[in-house]
Coordinates of C-alpha atoms in Angstrom, one line a residue:
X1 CA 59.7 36.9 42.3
X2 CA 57.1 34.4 43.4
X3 CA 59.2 31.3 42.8
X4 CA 62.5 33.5 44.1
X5 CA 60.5 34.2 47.3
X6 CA 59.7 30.0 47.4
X7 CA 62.8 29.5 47.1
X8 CA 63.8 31.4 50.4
X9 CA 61.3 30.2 52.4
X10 CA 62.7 26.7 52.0
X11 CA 65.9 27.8 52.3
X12 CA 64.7 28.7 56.0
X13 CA 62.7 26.0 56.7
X14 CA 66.0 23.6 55.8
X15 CA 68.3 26.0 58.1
X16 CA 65.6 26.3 61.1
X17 CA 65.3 22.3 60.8
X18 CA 69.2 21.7 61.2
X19 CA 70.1 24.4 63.6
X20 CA 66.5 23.6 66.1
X21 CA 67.9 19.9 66.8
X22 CA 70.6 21.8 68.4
X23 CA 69.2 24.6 70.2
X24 CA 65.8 26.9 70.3
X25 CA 65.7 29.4 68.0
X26 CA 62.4 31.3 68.7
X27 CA 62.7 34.5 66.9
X28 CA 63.3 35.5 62.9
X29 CA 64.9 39.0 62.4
X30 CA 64.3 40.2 58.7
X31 CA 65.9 43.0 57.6
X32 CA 64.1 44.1 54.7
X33 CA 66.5 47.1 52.5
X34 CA 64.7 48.5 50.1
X35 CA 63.3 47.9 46.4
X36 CA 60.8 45.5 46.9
X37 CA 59.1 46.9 44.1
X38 CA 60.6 47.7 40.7
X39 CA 58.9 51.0 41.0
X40 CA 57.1 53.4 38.1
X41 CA 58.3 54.0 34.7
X42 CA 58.8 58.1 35.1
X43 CA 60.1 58.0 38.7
X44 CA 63.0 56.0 38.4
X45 CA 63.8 56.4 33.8
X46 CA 64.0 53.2 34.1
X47 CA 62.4 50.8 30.8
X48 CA 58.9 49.9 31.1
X49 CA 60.5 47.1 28.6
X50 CA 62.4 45.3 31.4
X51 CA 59.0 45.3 34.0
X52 CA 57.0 42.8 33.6
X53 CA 54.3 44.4 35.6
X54 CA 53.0 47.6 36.4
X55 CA 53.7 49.3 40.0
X56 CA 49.9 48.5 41.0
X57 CA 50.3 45.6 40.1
X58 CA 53.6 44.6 41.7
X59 CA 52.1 46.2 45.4
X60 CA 49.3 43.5 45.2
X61 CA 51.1 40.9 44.3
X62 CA 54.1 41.7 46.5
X63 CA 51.9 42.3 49.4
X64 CA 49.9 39.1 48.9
X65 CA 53.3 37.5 48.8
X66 CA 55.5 38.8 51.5
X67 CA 52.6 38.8 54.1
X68 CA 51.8 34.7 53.1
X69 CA 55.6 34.5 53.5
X70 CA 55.4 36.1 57.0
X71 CA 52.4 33.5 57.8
X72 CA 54.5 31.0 57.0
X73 CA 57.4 32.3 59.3
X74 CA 54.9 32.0 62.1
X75 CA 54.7 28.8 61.8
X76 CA 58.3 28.2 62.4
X77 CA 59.7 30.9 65.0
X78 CA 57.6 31.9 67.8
X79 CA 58.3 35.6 66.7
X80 CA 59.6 37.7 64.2
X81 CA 60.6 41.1 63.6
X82 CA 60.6 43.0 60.6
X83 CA 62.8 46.2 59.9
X84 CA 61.8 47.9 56.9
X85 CA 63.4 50.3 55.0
X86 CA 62.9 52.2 51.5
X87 CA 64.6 52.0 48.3
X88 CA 64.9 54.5 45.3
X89 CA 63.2 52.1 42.7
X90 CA 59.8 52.9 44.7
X91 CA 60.2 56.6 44.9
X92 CA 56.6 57.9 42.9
X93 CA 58.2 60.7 41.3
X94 CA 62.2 61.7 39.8
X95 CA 64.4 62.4 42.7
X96 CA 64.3 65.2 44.8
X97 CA 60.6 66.0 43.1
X98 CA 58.9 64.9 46.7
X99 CA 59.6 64.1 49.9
X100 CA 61.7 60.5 50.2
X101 CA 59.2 58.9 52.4
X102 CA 56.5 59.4 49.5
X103 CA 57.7 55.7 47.9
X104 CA 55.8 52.4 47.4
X105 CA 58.0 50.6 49.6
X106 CA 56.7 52.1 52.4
X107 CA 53.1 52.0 51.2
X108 CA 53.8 48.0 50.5
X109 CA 54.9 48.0 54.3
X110 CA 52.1 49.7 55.6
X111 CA 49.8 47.2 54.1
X112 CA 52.0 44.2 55.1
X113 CA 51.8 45.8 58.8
X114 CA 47.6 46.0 58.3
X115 CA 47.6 42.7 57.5
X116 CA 49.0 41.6 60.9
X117 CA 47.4 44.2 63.3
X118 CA 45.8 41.3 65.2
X119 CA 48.7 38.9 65.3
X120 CA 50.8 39.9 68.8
X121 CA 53.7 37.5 67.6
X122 CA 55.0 40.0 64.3
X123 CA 56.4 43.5 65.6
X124 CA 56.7 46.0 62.7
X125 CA 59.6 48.2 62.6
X126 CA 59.1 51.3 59.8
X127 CA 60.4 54.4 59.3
X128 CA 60.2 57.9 57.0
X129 CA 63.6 58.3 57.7
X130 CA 66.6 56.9 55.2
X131 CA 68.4 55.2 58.0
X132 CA 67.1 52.9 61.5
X133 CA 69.3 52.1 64.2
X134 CA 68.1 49.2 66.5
X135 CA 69.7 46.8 69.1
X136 CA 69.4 43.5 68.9
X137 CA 70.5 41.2 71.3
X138 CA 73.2 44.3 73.1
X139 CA 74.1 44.5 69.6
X140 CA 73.6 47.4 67.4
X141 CA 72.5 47.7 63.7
X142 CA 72.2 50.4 61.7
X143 CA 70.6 50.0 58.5
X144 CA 69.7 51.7 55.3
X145 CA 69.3 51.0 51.7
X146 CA 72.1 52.7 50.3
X147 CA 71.5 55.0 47.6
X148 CA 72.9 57.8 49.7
X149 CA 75.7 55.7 49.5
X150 CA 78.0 57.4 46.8
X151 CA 79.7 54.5 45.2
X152 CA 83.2 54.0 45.1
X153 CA 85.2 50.6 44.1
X154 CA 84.6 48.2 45.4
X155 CA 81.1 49.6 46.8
X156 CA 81.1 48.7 50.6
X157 CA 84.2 50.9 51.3
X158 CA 81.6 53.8 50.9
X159 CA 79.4 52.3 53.5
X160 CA 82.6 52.0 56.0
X161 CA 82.6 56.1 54.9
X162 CA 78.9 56.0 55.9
X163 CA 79.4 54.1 59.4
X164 CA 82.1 56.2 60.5
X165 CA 80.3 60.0 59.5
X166 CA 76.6 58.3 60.8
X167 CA 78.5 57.1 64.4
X168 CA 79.8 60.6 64.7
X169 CA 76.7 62.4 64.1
X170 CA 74.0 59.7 66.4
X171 CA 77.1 59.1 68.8
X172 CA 76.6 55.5 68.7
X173 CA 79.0 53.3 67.0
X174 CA 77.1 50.2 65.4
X175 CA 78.5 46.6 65.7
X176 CA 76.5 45.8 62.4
X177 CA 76.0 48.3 59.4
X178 CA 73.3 46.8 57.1
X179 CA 72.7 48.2 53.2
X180 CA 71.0 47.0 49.8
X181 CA 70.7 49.1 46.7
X182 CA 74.1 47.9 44.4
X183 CA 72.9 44.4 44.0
X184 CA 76.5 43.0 45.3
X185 CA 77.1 40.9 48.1
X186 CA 79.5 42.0 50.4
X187 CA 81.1 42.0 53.6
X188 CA 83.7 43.8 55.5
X189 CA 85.2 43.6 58.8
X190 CA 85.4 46.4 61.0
X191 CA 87.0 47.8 64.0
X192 CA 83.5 47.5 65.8
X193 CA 82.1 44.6 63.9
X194 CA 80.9 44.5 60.1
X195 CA 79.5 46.1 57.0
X196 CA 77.1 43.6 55.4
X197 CA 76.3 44.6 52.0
X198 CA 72.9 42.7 50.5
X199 CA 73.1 41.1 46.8
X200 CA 70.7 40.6 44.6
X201 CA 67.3 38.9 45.8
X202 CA 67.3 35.3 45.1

């Protein structure tokens, strides 16, 4: 995860070099989906044999982490904006057993968001809710992990399913639908704009 994470923020730092002797760019959106942590044993029947550490363990790290990340992303863009979002993996209990919201995403967040209560340049955008819709730049994204996503083949013609049934119900259609959660990259193009699916973090 560490090295992973490294690996991104160079991966930035190489893109913001070539793309600033251009033009400005002075603010970093970072959608963050979901599953930051790997979650607990009993919550999610997944193997304690394939996690290397224990959810604790994974909050303090990944906190430590992200937010150094984020200090780092300072020093680069004048501001950035965070969307975060919840995945299944961090659920603290089998599905359904509590409220969705009670998940160590969202706790990792929260302390992330502590972290910077005294730095006016990172704006925090969290949510209970499974889904956020936010504009950026006139253009609208709606995001969400994606486990309410019920998976069909290949996987982001379910999210199309999703944009079309979540437009109809918040009467906004979005120009950019955002998920996580089946660890496949994909795009698709729309009528209104795209479906971005995220792949696996590395």
């Amino acid at each position: 995860f560490l090295q992973r994470l490294e690996n991104l923020k160079l991966a930035i730092t190489d893109i913001h070099e070539l793309h600033s002797n251009l033009y400005p760019i002075k603010k970093l959106h970072i959608f963050s989906l979901g599953d930051i942590v790997e979650g607990a044993n009993t919550a999610g029947a997944w193997s304690h044999v394939w996690i290397d550490s224990p959810i604790f363990d994974q909050i303090m790290i990944g906190e430590k982490a992200i937010s150094d990340f984020l200090y780092y992303m300072l020093t680069l863009f004048e501001e950035v904006e965070f969307y975060a979002i919840y995945g299944n993996h961090g659920r603290i209990a089998p599905n359904g057993a509590e409220k969705k919201y009670n998940n160590f995403d969202l706790l990792c967040y929260e302390l992330i968001q502590k972290e910077f209560k005294d730095e006016p340049r990172i704006k925090f955008h969290t949510t209970k809710s499974w889904w956020m819709l936010k504009s950026i730049q006139n253009h609208k994204f709606l995001m969400m992990h994606g486990d309410d996503v019920k998976a069909k083949n290949p996987p982001v013609t379910s999210l199309l399913e999703v944009e079309r049934k979540m437009g109809a119900m918040i009467g906004v259609n979005p120009d950019y639908t955002l998920c996580g959660h089946f660890h496949n990259c994909s795009e698709f193009t729309t009528h209104g704009g795209k479906a971005l699916m995220n792949g696996s973090f590395v």
